[in-house]
N, CA, C and O atoms as a printed pandas DataFrame, in Angstrom:
     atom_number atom_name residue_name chain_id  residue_number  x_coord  y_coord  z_coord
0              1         N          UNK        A               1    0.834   -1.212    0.000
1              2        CA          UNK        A               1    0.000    0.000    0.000
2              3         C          UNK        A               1    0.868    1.261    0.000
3              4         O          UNK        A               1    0.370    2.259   -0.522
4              5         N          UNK        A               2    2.080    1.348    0.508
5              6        CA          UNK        A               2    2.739    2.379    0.540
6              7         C          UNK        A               2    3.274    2.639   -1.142
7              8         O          UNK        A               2    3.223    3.702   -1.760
8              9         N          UNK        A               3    3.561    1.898   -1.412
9             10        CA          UNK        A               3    3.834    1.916   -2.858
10            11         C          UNK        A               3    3.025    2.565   -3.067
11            12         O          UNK        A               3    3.323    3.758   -3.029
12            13         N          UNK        A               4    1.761    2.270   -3.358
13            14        CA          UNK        A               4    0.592    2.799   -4.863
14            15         C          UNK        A               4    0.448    4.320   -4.061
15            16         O          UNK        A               4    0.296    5.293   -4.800
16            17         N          UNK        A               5    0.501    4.608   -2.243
17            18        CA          UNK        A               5    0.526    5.910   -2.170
18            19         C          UNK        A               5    1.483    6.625   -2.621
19            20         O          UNK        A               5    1.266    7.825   -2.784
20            21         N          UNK        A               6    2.868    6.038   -2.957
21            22        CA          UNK        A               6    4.377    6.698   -2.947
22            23         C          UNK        A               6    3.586    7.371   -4.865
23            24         O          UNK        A               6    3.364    8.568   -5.048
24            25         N          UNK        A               7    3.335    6.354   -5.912
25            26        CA          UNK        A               7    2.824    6.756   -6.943
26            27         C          UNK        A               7    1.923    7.954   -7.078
27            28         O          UNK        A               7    2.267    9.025   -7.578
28            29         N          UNK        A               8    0.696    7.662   -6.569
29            30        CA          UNK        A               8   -0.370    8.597   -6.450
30            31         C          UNK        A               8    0.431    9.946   -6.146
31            32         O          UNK        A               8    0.486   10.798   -7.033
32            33         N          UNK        A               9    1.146   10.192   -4.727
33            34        CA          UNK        A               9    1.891   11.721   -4.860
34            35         C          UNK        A               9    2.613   11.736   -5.949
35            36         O          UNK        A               9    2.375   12.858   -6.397
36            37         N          UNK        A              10    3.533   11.090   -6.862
37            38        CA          UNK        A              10    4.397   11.225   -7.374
38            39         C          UNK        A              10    3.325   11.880   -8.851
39            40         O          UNK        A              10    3.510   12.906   -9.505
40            41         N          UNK        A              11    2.579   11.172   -8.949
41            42        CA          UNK        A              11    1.176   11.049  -10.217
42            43         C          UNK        A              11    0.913   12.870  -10.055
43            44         O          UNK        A              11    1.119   13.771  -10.867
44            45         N          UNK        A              12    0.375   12.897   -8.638
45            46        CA          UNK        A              12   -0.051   14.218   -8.283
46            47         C          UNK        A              12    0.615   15.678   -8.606
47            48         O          UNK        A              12    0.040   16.729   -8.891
48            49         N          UNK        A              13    2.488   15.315   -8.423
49            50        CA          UNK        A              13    3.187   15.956   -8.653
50            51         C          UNK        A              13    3.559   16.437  -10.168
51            52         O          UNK        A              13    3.840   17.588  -10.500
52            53         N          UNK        A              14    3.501   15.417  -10.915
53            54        CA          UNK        A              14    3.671   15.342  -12.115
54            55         C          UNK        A              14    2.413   16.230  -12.577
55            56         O          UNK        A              14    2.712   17.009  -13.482
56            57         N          UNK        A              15    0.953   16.294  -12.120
57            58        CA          UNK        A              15    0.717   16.497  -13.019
58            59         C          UNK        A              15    0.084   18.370  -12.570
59            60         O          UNK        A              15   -0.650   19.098  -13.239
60            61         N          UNK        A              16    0.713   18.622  -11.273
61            62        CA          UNK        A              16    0.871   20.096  -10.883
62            63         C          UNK        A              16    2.060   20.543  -11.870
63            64         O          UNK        A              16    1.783   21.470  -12.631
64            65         N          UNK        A              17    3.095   20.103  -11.930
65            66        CA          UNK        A              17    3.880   20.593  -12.689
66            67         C          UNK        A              17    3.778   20.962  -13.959
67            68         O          UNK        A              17    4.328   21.906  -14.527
68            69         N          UNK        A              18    2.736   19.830  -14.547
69            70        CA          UNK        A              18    2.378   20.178  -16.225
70            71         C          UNK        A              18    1.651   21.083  -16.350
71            72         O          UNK        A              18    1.738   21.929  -17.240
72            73         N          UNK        A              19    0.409   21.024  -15.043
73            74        CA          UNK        A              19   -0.814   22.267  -14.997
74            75         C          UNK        A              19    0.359   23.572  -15.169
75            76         O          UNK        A              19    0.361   24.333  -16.137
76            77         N          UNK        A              20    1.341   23.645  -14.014
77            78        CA          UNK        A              20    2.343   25.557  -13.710
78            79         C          UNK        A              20    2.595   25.506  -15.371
79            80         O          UNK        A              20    2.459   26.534  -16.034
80            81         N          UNK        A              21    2.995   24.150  -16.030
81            82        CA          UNK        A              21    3.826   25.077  -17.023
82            83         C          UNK        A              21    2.696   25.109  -18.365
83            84         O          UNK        A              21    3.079   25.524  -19.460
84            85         N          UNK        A              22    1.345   24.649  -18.163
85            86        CA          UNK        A              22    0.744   24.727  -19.181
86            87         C          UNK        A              22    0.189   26.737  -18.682
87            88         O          UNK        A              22   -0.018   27.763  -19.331
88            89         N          UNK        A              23    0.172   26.452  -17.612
89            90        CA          UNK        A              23   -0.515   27.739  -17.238
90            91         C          UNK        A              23    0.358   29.008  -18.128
91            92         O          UNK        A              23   -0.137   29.759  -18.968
92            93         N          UNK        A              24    2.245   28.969  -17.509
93            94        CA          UNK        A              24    2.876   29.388  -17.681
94            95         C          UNK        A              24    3.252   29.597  -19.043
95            96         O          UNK        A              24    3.704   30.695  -19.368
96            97         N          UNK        A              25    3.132   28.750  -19.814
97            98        CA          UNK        A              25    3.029   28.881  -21.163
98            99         C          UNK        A              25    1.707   29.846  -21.850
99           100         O          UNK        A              25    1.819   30.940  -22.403
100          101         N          UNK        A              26    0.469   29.060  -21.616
101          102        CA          UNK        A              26   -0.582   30.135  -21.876
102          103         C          UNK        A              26   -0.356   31.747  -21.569
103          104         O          UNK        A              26   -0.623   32.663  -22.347
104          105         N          UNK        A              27    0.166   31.854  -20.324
105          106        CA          UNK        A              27    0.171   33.404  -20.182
106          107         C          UNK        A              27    1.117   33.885  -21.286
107          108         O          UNK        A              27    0.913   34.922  -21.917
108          109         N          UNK        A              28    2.369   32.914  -21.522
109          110        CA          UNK        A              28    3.662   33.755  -21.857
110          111         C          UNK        A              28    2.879   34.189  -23.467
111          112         O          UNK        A              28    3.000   35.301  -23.981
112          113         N          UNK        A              29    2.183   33.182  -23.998
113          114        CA          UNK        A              29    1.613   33.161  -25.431
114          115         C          UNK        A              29    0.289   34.411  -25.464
115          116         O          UNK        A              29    0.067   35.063  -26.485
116          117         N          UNK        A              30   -0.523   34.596  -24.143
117          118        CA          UNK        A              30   -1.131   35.480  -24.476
118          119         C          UNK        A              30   -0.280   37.096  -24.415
119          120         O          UNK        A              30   -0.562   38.091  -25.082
120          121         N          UNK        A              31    0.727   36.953  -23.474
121          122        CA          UNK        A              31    1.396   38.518  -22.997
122          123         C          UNK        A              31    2.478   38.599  -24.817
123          124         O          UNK        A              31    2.602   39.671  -25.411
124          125         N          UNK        A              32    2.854   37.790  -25.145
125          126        CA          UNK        A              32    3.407   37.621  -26.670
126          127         C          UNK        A              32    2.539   38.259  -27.481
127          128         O          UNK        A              32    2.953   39.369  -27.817
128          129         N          UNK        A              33    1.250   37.894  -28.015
129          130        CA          UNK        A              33    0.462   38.345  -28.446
130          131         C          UNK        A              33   -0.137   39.477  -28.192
131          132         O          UNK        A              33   -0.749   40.021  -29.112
132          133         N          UNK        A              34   -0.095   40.080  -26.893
133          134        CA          UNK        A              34   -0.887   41.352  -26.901
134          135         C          UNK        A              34    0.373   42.459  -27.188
135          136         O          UNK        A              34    0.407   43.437  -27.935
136          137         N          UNK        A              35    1.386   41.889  -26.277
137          138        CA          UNK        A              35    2.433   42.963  -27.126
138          139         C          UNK        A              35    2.573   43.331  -28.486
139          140         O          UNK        A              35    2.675   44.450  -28.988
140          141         N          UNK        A              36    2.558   41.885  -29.145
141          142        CA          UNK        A              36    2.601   42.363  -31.359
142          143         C          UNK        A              36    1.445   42.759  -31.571
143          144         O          UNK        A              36    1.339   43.274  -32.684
144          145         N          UNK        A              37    0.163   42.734  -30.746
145          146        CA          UNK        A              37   -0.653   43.305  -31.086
146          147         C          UNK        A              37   -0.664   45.008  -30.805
147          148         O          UNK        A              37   -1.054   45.863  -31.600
148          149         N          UNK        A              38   -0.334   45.139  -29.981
149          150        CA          UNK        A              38   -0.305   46.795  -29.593
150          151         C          UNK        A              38    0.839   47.440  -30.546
151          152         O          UNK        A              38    0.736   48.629  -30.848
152          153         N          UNK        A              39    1.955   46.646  -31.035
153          154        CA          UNK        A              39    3.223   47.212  -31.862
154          155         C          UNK        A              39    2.456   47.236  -32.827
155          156         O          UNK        A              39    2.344   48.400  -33.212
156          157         N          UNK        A              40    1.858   46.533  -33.428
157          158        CA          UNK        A              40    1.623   46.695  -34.956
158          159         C          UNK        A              40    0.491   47.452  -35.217
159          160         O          UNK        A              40    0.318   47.886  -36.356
160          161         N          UNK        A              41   -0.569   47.746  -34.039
161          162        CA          UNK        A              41   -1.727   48.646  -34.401
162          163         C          UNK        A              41   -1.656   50.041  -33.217
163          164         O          UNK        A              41   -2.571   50.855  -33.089
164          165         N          UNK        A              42   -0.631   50.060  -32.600
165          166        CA          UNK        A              42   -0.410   51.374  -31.769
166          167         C          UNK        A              42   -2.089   52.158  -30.685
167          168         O          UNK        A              42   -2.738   53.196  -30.554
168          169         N          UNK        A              43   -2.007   50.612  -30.147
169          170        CA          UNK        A              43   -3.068   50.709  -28.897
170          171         C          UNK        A              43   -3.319   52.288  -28.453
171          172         O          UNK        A              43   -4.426   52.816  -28.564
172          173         N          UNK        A              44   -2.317   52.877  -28.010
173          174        CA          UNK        A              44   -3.004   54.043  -27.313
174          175         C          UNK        A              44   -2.927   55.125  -27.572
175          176         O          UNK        A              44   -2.490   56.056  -26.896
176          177         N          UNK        A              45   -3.734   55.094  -29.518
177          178        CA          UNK        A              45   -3.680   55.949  -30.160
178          179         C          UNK        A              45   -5.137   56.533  -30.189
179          180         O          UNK        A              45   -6.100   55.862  -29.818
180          181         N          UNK        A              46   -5.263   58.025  -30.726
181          182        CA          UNK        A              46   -6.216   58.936  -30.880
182          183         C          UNK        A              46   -7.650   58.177  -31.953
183          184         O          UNK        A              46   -8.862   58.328  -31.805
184          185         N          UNK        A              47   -6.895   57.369  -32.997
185          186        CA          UNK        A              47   -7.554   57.174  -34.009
186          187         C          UNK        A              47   -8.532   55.735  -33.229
187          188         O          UNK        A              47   -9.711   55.475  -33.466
188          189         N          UNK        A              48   -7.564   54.955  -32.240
189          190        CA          UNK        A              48   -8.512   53.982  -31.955
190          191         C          UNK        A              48   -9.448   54.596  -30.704
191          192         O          UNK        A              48  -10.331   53.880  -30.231
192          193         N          UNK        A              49   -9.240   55.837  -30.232
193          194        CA          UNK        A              49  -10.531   56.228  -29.124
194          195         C          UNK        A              49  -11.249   56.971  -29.641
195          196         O          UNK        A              49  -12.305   57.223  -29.062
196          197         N          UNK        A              50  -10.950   57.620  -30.951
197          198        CA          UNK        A              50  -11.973   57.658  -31.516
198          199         C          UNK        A              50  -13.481   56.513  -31.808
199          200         O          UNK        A              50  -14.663   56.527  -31.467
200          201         N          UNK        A              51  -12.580   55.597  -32.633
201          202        CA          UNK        A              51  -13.909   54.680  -32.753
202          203         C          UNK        A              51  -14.331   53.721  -32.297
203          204         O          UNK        A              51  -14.767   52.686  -32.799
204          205         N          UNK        A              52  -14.120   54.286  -30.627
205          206        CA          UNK        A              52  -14.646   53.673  -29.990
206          207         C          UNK        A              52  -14.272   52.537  -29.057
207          208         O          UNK        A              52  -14.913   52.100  -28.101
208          209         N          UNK        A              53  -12.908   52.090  -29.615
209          210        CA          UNK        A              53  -12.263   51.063  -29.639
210          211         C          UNK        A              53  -12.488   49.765  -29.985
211          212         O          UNK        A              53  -12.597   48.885  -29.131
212          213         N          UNK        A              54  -12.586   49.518  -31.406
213          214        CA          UNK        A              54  -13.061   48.536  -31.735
214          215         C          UNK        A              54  -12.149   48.143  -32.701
215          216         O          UNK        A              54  -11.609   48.701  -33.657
216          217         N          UNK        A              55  -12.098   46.403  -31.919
217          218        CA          UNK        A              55  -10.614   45.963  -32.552
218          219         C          UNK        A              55  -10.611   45.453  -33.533
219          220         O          UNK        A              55  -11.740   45.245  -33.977
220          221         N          UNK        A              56   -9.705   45.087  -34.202
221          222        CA          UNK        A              56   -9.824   44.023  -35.624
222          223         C          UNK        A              56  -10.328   44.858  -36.900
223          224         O          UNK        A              56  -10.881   44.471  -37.930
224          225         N          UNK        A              57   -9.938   46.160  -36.465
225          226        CA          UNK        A              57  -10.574   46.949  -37.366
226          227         C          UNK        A              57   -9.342   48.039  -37.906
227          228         O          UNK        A              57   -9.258   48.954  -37.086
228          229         N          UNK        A              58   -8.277   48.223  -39.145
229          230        CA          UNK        A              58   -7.146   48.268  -39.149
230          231         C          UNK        A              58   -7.445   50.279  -39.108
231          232         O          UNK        A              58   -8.191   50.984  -39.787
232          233         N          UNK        A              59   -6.667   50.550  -38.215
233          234        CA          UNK        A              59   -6.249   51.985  -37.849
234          235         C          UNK        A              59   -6.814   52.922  -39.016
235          236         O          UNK        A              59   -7.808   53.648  -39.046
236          237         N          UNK        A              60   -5.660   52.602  -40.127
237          238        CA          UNK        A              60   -5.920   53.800  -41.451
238          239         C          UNK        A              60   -5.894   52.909  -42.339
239          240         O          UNK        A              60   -4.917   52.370  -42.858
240          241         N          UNK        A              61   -7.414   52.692  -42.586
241          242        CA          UNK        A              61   -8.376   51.849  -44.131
242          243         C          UNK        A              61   -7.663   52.581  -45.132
243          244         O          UNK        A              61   -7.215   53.723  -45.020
244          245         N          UNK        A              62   -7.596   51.789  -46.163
245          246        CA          UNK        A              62   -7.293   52.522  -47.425
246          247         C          UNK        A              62   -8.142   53.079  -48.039
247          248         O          UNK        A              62   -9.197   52.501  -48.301
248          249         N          UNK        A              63   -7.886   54.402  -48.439
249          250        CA          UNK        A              63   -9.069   55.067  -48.679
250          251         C          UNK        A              63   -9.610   54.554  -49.892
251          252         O          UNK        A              63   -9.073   53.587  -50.433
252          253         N          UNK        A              64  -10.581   55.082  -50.358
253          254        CA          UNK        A              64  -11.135   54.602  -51.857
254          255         C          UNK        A              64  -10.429   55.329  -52.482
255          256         O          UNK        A              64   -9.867   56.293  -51.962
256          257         N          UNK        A              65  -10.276   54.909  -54.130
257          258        CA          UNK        A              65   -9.777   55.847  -55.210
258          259         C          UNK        A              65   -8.384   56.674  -54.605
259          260         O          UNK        A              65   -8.208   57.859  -54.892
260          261         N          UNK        A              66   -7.434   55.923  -53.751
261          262        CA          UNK        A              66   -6.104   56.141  -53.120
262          263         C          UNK        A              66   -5.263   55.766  -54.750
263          264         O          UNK        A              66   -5.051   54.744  -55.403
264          265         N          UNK        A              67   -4.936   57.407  -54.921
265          266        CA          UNK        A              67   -4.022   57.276  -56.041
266          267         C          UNK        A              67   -4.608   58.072  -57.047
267          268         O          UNK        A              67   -3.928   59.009  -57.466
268          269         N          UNK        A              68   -5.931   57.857  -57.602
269          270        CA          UNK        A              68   -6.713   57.950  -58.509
270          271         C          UNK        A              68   -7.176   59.057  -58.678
271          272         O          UNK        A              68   -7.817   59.391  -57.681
272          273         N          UNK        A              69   -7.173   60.082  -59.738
273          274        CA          UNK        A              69   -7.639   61.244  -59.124
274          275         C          UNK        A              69   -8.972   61.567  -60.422
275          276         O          UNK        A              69   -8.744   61.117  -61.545
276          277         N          UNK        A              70   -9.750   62.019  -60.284
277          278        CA          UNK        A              70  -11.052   62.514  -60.873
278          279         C          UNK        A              70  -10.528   62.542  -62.681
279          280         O          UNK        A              70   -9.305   62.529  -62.813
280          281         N          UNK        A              71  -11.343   62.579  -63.999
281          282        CA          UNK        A              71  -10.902   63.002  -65.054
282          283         C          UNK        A              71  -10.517   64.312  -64.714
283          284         O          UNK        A              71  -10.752   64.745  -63.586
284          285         N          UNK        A              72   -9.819   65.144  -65.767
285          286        CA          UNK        A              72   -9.322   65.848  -65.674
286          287         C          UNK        A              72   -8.278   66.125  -64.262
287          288         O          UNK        A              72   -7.595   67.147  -64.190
């Protein structure tokens, strides 16, 4: 009996350790991500409190007819 208890902690241990580093991983992957997210769309800018803040929505759209200018 001491055996299968010596396992069970050992079981237990093993699998706290996988939980810290699954945890630890998840965070590192979300704090990764919000950083390239704020570099590449410049979070605490004028243009995104303007509208509202609504994400997934790229800063400066290309305008229409960018380039193109009227006949004449």
């Amino acid at each position: 009996l001491v055996g299968l208890q010596d396992q069970t902690e050992l079981a237990v241990d093993i699998f706290q350790d996988h939980f810290k580093m699954l945890f630890f991983h998840t965070l590192l992957l979300v704090n990764i991500a919000l950083v390239l997210f704020i570099a590449f769309h410049g979070f605490p800018s004028p243009a995104l409190r303007m509208r509202g803040i609504t994400f997934f929505v790229p800063i400066n759209p290309p305008r229409k007819n960018a380039g193109r200018k009227g006949p004449g």
